[in-house]
Amino acid sequence: MARMQPDARSAPAALRNRDPILGVLRRVLPERGRILELASGTGEHAVHFARAFPGLEWQPSEPDPAMRASIAAHAETAGLANLRAPAALDLAAPEWWTALPPGTQPLAAVVAINLVHIAPWRVTVALFEGGAQILRGGGIVVLYGPYNVGGAYTADSNEAFDRDLRARNPEWGLRDVFEVAQLAADLGFELAETVDMPANNKSLIFRRRVAKTKDWPEF
Ligand SMILES: C[S@@+](CC[C@H](N)C(=O)[O-])C[C@H]1O[C@@H](n2cnc3c(N)ncnc32)[C@H](O)[C@@H]1O
């Protein structure tokens, strides 16, 4: 068995949710193309998904250098040809998408797991602003995490988690599916699918609208 590299970290939640998320990705990701993962954390998701999708090129990213070291360590152990080195991407930086490594585009999808509630709202805004810059029409954004629906918590545990998050940082907290869908719509994405996931989480699948071309016939 391969030895764990010293920088490699492990997140119990990532190990619990990676297979349910993989089930969703199998349905919504194309067979070929490049995928950008934002806020990759330990890198365990990146390794799991790159291994599961040999036809995809997986680009992990993280603003935290210690986490980038963890991603690189997991990647070295895994030795996967389709897993790229972690990029230093911080969605709070202006026009964060300009820091994408050369050769990352065109992108088929952007994936962000457990980011939206552990960051200020402006990070979610920046996520879709960037998505609109780097995804073509038909490209998808996959979000995973706990969400409210129509202004209400979907479980008591989510309410407790939200209180805990806001105590840690008043700018953090659970977002509402409708609120995220409205933001996405304003930036050219439609909410294509909402999938209920284990432990009161959801996967939200957004698709970038195909722009009408200039040669669209006028009536
Ligand atoms: C709860 S962890 C989730 C990590 C990983 N996706 C997972 O599910 O195991 C939240 C992650 O968001 C990252 N993050 C926080 N603010 C960010 C930002 N402005 N831009 C990009 N990533 C950010 C953190 O560094 C951290 O790795």
Tab-separated table of C-alpha atoms and ligand atoms in Angstrom:
chain	number	residue	atom	x	y	z
A	1	MET	CA	0.000	0.000	0.000
A	2	ALA	CA	1.248	3.524	-0.844
A	3	ARG	CA	2.521	5.520	2.136
A	4	MET	CA	0.790	8.835	2.992
A	5	GLN	CA	3.006	11.853	2.278
A	6	PRO	CA	3.699	13.999	5.381
A	7	ASP	CA	1.812	17.048	3.998
A	8	ALA	CA	-1.287	14.996	3.188
A	9	ARG	CA	-4.311	15.898	5.332
A	10	SER	CA	-7.573	14.077	5.629
A	11	ALA	CA	-11.127	15.395	6.086
A	12	PRO	CA	-13.629	12.835	7.428
A	13	ALA	CA	-16.517	14.680	5.701
A	14	ALA	CA	-14.761	14.449	2.329
A	15	LEU	CA	-14.364	10.700	2.743
A	16	ARG	CA	-18.064	10.374	3.657
A	17	ASN	CA	-19.497	12.522	0.866
A	18	ARG	CA	-17.142	11.706	-2.032
A	19	ASP	CA	-19.112	8.690	-3.313
A	20	PRO	CA	-22.564	10.319	-3.178
A	21	ILE	CA	-21.082	13.352	-4.994
A	22	LEU	CA	-19.386	11.030	-7.489
A	23	GLY	CA	-22.810	9.557	-8.268
A	24	VAL	CA	-24.074	13.020	-9.251
A	25	LEU	CA	-20.930	13.882	-11.225
A	26	ARG	CA	-21.249	10.642	-13.220
A	27	ARG	CA	-24.603	11.888	-14.506
A	28	VAL	CA	-23.762	15.528	-15.166
A	29	LEU	CA	-20.118	15.708	-16.287
A	30	PRO	CA	-19.144	15.029	-19.890
A	31	GLU	CA	-16.852	12.077	-20.699
A	32	ARG	CA	-14.023	14.328	-21.885
A	33	GLY	CA	-12.850	17.816	-20.982
A	34	ARG	CA	-11.268	19.879	-18.233
A	35	ILE	CA	-12.850	20.405	-14.854
A	36	LEU	CA	-11.888	23.181	-12.437
A	37	GLU	CA	-12.391	22.345	-8.782
A	38	LEU	CA	-12.484	25.397	-6.492
A	39	ALA	CA	-11.637	25.209	-2.773
A	40	SER	CA	-10.268	21.662	-3.120
A	41	GLY	CA	-9.290	21.436	0.569
A	42	THR	CA	-7.256	18.323	1.376
A	43	GLY	CA	-7.285	17.089	-2.241
A	44	GLU	CA	-9.093	13.845	-1.414
A	45	HIS	CA	-12.021	14.736	-3.674
A	46	ALA	CA	-9.677	15.676	-6.520
A	47	VAL	CA	-7.897	12.305	-6.357
A	48	HIS	CA	-11.157	10.369	-6.051
A	49	PHE	CA	-12.785	12.119	-9.005
A	50	ALA	CA	-9.695	12.154	-11.248
A	51	ARG	CA	-9.381	8.389	-10.681
A	52	ALA	CA	-13.067	7.830	-11.435
A	53	PHE	CA	-12.986	9.915	-14.641
A	54	PRO	CA	-9.878	9.001	-16.664
A	55	GLY	CA	-11.264	10.920	-19.673
A	56	LEU	CA	-11.383	14.185	-17.718
A	57	GLU	CA	-8.494	16.441	-16.777
A	58	TRP	CA	-8.999	17.536	-13.158
A	59	GLN	CA	-7.631	20.919	-12.082
A	60	PRO	CA	-7.746	21.329	-8.280
A	61	SER	CA	-7.256	24.742	-6.649
A	62	GLU	CA	-6.899	26.242	-3.189
A	63	PRO	CA	-5.969	29.634	-1.707
A	64	ASP	CA	-4.410	28.034	1.426
A	65	PRO	CA	-0.770	26.962	0.855
A	66	ALA	CA	-0.966	24.185	3.471
A	67	MET	CA	-3.967	22.738	1.662
A	68	ARG	CA	-2.211	23.036	-1.698
A	69	ALA	CA	0.651	21.034	-0.166
A	70	SER	CA	-1.884	18.429	0.958
A	71	ILE	CA	-3.414	18.242	-2.522
A	72	ALA	CA	0.043	17.828	-4.067
A	73	ALA	CA	0.916	15.106	-1.540
A	74	HIS	CA	-2.279	13.127	-2.218
A	75	ALA	CA	-1.716	13.570	-5.950
A	76	GLU	CA	1.839	12.273	-5.714
A	77	THR	CA	0.676	9.154	-3.878
A	78	ALA	CA	-2.106	8.592	-6.405
A	79	GLY	CA	0.102	9.118	-9.488
A	80	LEU	CA	-2.768	10.003	-11.833
A	81	ALA	CA	-1.882	11.396	-15.266
A	82	ASN	CA	-5.144	13.389	-15.487
A	83	LEU	CA	-4.751	15.234	-12.149
A	84	ARG	CA	-3.047	18.603	-12.522
A	85	ALA	CA	-0.968	20.426	-9.899
A	86	PRO	CA	-3.099	22.544	-7.528
A	87	ALA	CA	-3.588	26.159	-8.613
A	88	ALA	CA	-3.515	29.063	-6.147
A	89	LEU	CA	-6.996	30.471	-6.709
A	90	ASP	CA	-8.705	32.810	-4.232
A	91	LEU	CA	-12.209	33.813	-5.244
A	92	ALA	CA	-11.926	36.899	-3.060
A	93	ALA	CA	-9.176	38.229	-5.344
A	94	PRO	CA	-10.295	40.621	-8.094
A	95	GLU	CA	-10.914	38.762	-11.366
A	96	TRP	CA	-9.652	35.512	-9.801
A	97	TRP	CA	-10.074	33.673	-13.090
A	98	THR	CA	-7.104	35.578	-14.559
A	99	ALA	CA	-4.872	33.499	-12.207
A	100	LEU	CA	-5.887	30.213	-13.871
A	101	PRO	CA	-2.792	28.285	-14.979
A	102	PRO	CA	-2.085	28.416	-18.722
A	103	GLY	CA	-3.780	25.621	-20.631
A	104	THR	CA	-6.680	25.264	-18.175
A	105	GLN	CA	-9.260	26.509	-20.652
A	106	PRO	CA	-11.575	25.597	-22.300
A	107	LEU	CA	-13.389	24.236	-19.279
A	108	ALA	CA	-16.347	21.881	-19.245
A	109	ALA	CA	-17.329	22.475	-15.617
A	110	VAL	CA	-16.564	24.189	-12.321
A	111	VAL	CA	-17.062	22.193	-9.101
A	112	ALA	CA	-17.139	23.676	-5.578
A	113	ILE	CA	-17.785	21.421	-2.584
A	114	ASN	CA	-18.602	22.899	0.825
A	115	LEU	CA	-17.455	26.393	-0.050
A	116	VAL	CA	-20.512	28.635	-0.388
A	117	HIS	CA	-21.533	28.597	3.308
A	118	ILE	CA	-17.940	28.864	4.634
A	119	ALA	CA	-17.201	32.084	2.803
A	120	PRO	CA	-18.777	35.546	2.495
A	121	TRP	CA	-21.613	35.915	-0.023
A	122	ARG	CA	-19.310	37.916	-2.319
A	123	VAL	CA	-17.312	34.701	-2.873
A	124	THR	CA	-20.410	33.024	-4.350
A	125	VAL	CA	-20.968	36.127	-6.489
A	126	ALA	CA	-17.341	35.897	-7.676
A	127	LEU	CA	-17.752	32.176	-8.360
A	128	PHE	CA	-20.548	32.803	-10.868
A	129	GLU	CA	-18.888	35.946	-12.277
A	130	GLY	CA	-15.820	33.813	-12.981
A	131	GLY	CA	-17.927	30.941	-14.279
A	132	ALA	CA	-19.479	33.311	-16.805
A	133	GLN	CA	-15.969	34.259	-17.961
A	134	ILE	CA	-14.470	30.772	-18.232
A	135	LEU	CA	-17.363	28.487	-19.191
A	136	ARG	CA	-18.888	28.336	-22.632
A	137	GLY	CA	-22.620	28.043	-23.199
A	138	GLY	CA	-23.732	24.642	-21.871
A	139	GLY	CA	-20.856	24.517	-19.358
A	140	ILE	CA	-21.869	23.586	-15.830
A	141	VAL	CA	-21.293	24.669	-12.245
A	142	VAL	CA	-21.748	22.010	-9.539
A	143	LEU	CA	-22.190	23.189	-5.944
A	144	TYR	CA	-22.462	20.826	-2.996
A	145	GLY	CA	-23.300	21.651	0.607
A	146	PRO	CA	-26.156	22.433	3.003
A	147	TYR	CA	-28.749	24.910	1.692
A	148	ASN	CA	-31.972	26.464	2.900
A	149	VAL	CA	-35.067	26.345	0.707
A	150	GLY	CA	-37.510	29.257	0.466
A	151	GLY	CA	-36.077	30.917	3.568
A	152	ALA	CA	-36.361	27.814	5.774
A	153	TYR	CA	-33.887	25.327	7.169
A	154	THR	CA	-34.378	21.801	5.852
A	155	ALA	CA	-33.200	20.174	9.112
A	156	ASP	CA	-32.549	21.124	12.753
A	157	SER	CA	-28.924	20.086	12.321
A	158	ASN	CA	-28.551	22.615	9.478
A	159	GLU	CA	-29.961	25.365	11.702
A	160	ALA	CA	-27.438	24.525	14.446
A	161	PHE	CA	-24.637	24.412	11.861
A	162	ASP	CA	-25.691	27.821	10.489
A	163	ARG	CA	-25.641	29.339	14.007
A	164	ASP	CA	-22.180	27.866	14.570
A	165	LEU	CA	-20.882	29.228	11.242
A	166	ARG	CA	-22.240	32.738	11.915
A	167	ALA	CA	-20.694	32.742	15.405
A	168	ARG	CA	-17.339	31.917	13.817
A	169	ASN	CA	-17.721	34.561	11.121
A	170	PRO	CA	-20.814	36.777	10.695
A	171	GLU	CA	-20.257	36.779	6.911
A	172	TRP	CA	-20.542	32.974	6.724
A	173	GLY	CA	-23.747	30.963	6.814
A	174	LEU	CA	-26.118	28.711	4.906
A	175	ARG	CA	-27.427	30.222	1.682
A	176	ASP	CA	-30.838	29.737	0.166
A	177	VAL	CA	-31.235	27.722	-3.045
A	178	PHE	CA	-33.538	30.468	-4.427
A	179	GLU	CA	-31.045	33.215	-3.539
A	180	VAL	CA	-28.187	31.369	-5.272
A	181	ALA	CA	-30.404	30.534	-8.266
A	182	GLN	CA	-31.361	34.230	-8.624
A	183	LEU	CA	-27.715	35.300	-8.524
A	184	ALA	CA	-26.814	32.609	-11.049
A	185	ALA	CA	-29.681	33.656	-13.342
A	186	ASP	CA	-28.499	37.282	-13.229
A	187	LEU	CA	-25.077	36.079	-14.393
A	188	GLY	CA	-26.339	33.825	-17.197
A	189	PHE	CA	-26.822	30.420	-15.523
A	190	GLU	CA	-29.975	28.396	-15.055
A	191	LEU	CA	-30.473	26.049	-12.127
A	192	ALA	CA	-30.823	22.798	-14.066
A	193	GLU	CA	-31.183	20.389	-11.147
A	194	THR	CA	-31.316	20.197	-7.348
A	195	VAL	CA	-30.370	16.821	-5.870
A	196	ASP	CA	-31.042	15.879	-2.244
A	197	MET	CA	-27.911	14.314	-0.772
A	198	PRO	CA	-27.191	12.415	2.457
A	199	ALA	CA	-26.964	14.321	5.766
A	200	ASN	CA	-29.289	17.131	4.606
A	201	ASN	CA	-26.965	18.389	1.897
A	202	LYS	CA	-27.778	19.244	-1.710
A	203	SER	CA	-26.056	19.231	-5.048
A	204	LEU	CA	-27.018	22.186	-7.220
A	205	ILE	CA	-26.347	21.877	-10.944
A	206	PHE	CA	-26.252	25.113	-12.949
A	207	ARG	CA	-25.909	25.318	-16.701
A	208	ARG	CA	-24.559	28.339	-18.537
A	209	ARG	CA	-27.130	29.589	-20.992
A	210	VAL	CA	-26.165	29.406	-24.626
A	211	ALA	CA	-25.904	32.986	-25.896
A	212	LYS	CA	-28.037	33.866	-28.875
A	213	THR	CA	-25.797	34.447	-31.839
A	214	LYS	CA	-25.919	37.584	-33.953
A	215	ASP	CA	-27.082	35.599	-36.987
A	216	TRP	CA	-30.218	34.499	-35.102
A	217	PRO	CA	-33.027	35.185	-37.573
A	218	GLU	CA	-35.042	38.268	-36.756
A	219	PHE	CA	-38.766	38.251	-37.307
B	1	LIG	C1	-14.966	23.354	4.378
B	1	LIG	S1	-13.562	23.461	3.370
B	1	LIG	C2	-14.034	22.394	2.018
B	1	LIG	C3	-12.848	21.790	1.348
B	1	LIG	C4	-13.179	20.703	0.313
B	1	LIG	N1	-13.898	21.231	-0.816
B	1	LIG	C5	-13.956	19.600	0.948
B	1	LIG	O1	-15.171	19.517	0.751
B	1	LIG	O2	-13.345	18.817	1.679
B	1	LIG	C6	-13.715	25.072	2.666
B	1	LIG	C7	-12.584	25.411	1.726
B	1	LIG	O3	-12.864	26.661	1.105
B	1	LIG	C8	-11.643	27.308	0.888
B	1	LIG	N2	-11.908	28.736	0.701
B	1	LIG	C9	-12.292	29.639	1.619
B	1	LIG	N3	-12.363	30.858	1.085
B	1	LIG	C10	-12.036	30.725	-0.216
B	1	LIG	C11	-11.903	31.648	-1.290
B	1	LIG	N4	-12.094	32.968	-1.115
B	1	LIG	N5	-11.548	31.174	-2.512
B	1	LIG	C12	-11.330	29.858	-2.703
B	1	LIG	N6	-11.411	28.945	-1.706
B	1	LIG	C13	-11.756	29.380	-0.474
B	1	LIG	C14	-10.849	27.009	2.145
B	1	LIG	O4	-9.461	27.223	1.975
B	1	LIG	C15	-11.215	25.559	2.393
B	1	LIG	O5	-10.306	24.689	1.781
